[in-house]
Short mmCIF file of C-alpha atoms in Angstrom, two decimals:
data_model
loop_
_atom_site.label_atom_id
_atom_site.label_comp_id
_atom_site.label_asym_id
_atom_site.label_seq_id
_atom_site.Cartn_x
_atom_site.Cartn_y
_atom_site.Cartn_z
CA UNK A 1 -31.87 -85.95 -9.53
CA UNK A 2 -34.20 -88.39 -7.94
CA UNK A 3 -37.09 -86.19 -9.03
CA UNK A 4 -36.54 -86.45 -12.61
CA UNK A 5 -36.20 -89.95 -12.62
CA UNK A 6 -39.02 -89.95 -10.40
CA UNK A 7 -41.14 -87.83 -12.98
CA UNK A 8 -39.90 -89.89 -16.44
CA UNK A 9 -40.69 -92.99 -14.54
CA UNK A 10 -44.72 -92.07 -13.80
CA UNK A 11 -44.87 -90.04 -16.59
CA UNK A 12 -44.29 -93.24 -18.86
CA UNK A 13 -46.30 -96.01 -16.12
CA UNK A 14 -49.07 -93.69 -15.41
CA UNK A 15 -49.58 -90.72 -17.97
CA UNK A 16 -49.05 -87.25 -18.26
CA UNK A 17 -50.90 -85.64 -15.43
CA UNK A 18 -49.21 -88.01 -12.87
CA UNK A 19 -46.28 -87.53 -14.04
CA UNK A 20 -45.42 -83.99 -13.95
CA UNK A 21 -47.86 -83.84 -11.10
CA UNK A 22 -44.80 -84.93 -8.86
CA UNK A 23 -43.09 -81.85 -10.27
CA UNK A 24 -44.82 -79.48 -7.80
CA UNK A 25 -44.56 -82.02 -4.91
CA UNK A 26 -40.49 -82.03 -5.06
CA UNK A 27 -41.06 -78.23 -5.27
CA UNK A 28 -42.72 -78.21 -2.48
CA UNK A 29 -39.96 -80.37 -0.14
CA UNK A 30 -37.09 -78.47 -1.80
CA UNK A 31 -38.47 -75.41 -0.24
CA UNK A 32 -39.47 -76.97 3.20
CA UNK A 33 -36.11 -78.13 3.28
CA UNK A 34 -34.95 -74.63 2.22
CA UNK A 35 -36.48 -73.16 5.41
CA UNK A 36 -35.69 -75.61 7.48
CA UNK A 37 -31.85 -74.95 6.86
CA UNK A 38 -32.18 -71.54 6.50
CA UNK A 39 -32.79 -71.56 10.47
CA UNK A 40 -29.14 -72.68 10.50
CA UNK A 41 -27.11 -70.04 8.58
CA UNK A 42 -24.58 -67.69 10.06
CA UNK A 43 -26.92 -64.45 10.75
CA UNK A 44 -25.28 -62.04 7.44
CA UNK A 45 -26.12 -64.98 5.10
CA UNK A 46 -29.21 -64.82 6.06
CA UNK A 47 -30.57 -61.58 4.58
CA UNK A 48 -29.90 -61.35 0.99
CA UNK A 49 -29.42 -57.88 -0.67
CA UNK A 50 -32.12 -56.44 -2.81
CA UNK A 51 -31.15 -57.56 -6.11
CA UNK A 52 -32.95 -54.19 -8.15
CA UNK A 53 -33.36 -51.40 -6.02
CA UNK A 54 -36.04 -48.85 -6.42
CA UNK A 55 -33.69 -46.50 -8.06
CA UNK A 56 -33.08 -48.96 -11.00
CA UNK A 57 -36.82 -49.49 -11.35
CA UNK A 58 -37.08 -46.95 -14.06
CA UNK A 59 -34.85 -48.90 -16.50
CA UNK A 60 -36.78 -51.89 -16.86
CA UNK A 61 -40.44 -50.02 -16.81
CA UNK A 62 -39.71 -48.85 -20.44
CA UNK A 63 -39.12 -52.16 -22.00
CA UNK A 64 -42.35 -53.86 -20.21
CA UNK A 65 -44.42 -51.42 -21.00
CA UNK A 66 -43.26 -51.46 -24.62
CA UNK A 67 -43.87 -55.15 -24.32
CA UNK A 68 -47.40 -54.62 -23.13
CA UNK A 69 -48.51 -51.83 -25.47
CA UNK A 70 -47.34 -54.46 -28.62
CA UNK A 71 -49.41 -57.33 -26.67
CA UNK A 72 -52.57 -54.97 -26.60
CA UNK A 73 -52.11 -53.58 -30.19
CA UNK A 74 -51.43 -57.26 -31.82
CA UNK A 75 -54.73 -58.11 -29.79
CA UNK A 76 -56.99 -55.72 -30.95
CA UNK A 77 -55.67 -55.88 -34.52
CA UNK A 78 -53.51 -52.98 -35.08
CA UNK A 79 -50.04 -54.88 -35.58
CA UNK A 80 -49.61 -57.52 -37.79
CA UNK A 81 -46.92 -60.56 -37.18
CA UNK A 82 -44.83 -58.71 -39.46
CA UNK A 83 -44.72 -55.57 -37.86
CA UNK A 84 -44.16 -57.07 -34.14
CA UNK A 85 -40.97 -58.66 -36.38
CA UNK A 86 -40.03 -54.94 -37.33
CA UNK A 87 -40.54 -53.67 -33.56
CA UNK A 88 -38.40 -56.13 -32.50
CA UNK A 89 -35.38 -55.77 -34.76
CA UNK A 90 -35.78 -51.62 -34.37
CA UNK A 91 -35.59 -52.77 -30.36
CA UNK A 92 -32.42 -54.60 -30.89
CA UNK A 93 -31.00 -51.84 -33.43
CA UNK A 94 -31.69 -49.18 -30.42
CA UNK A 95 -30.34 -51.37 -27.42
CA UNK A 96 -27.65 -52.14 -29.81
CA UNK A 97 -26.47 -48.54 -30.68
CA UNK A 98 -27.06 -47.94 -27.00
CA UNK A 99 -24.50 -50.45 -26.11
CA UNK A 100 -22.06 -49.44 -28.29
CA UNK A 101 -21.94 -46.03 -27.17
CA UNK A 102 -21.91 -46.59 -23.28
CA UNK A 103 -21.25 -50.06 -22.76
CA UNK A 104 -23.52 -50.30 -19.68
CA UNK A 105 -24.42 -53.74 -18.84
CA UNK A 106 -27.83 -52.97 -18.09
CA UNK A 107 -28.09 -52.60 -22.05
CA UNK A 108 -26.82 -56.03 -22.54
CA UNK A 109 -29.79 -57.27 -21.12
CA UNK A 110 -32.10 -54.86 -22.42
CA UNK A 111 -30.54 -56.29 -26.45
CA UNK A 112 -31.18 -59.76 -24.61
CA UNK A 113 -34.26 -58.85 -23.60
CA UNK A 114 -35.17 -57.60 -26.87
CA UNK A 115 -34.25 -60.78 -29.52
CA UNK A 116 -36.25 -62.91 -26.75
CA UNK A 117 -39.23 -60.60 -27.28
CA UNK A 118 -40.15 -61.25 -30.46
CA UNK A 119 -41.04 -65.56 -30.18
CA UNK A 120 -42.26 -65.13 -26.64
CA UNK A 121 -44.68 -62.69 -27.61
CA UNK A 122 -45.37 -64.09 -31.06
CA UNK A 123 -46.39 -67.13 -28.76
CA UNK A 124 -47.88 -65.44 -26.18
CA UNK A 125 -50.49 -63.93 -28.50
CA UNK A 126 -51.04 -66.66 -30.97
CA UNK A 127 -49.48 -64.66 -34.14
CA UNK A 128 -48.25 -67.19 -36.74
#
């Protein structure tokens, strides 16, 4: 709480830069502080299960590296800004159909995933 004040306050009295300069300083002290208590924890809170194990790995490798073949063919001029908008909306048609059929929640955030897609990476690579 104090930080945002903190970072409003110099961003206004001293600029920009200063003020969201602080940001990574109360970053920084959050995650001293972090450690420091961590020392402190009963030993099973301590270790925190792996939250995707390498078995699951294999689900989100197809929608990255769909993401990264439309980055490198809107960058060398192959896709246009309306055909990222059609590779999008056939990504939500699929992960929607998907989802209907099994009801898996792993294809919940695939469809999430997918309508996010298309304004990140319309920003990402500077389509209009």
């Amino acid at each position: 709480m104090a930080s945002s004040i903190l970072t409003g306050i110099l961003q206004s009295s001293l600029g920009f830069h200063v003020g969201f300069g602080v940001v990574p300083l109360g970053m920084a002290i959050g995650l001293l502080r972090c450690s420091m208590g961590r020392k402190r924890l009963p030993d099973p809170a301590r270790h925190a299960p792996d939250p995707l194990p390498r078995s699951r790995w294999p689900q989100f490798g197809a929608p990255a590296a769909s993401v990264a073949v439309i980055v490198v063919l809107v960058r060398v001029g192959v896709m246009t800004a309306a055909a990222v908008n059609a590779a999008v909306l056939a990504g939500i048609a699929i992960m929607l159909g998907a989802a209907l059929r099994c009801a898996r929640p792993a294809l919940a955030l695939g469809l999430a995933l997918t309508l996010i897609a298309g304004p990140v990476l319309r920003m990402m690579i500077g389509v209009r």
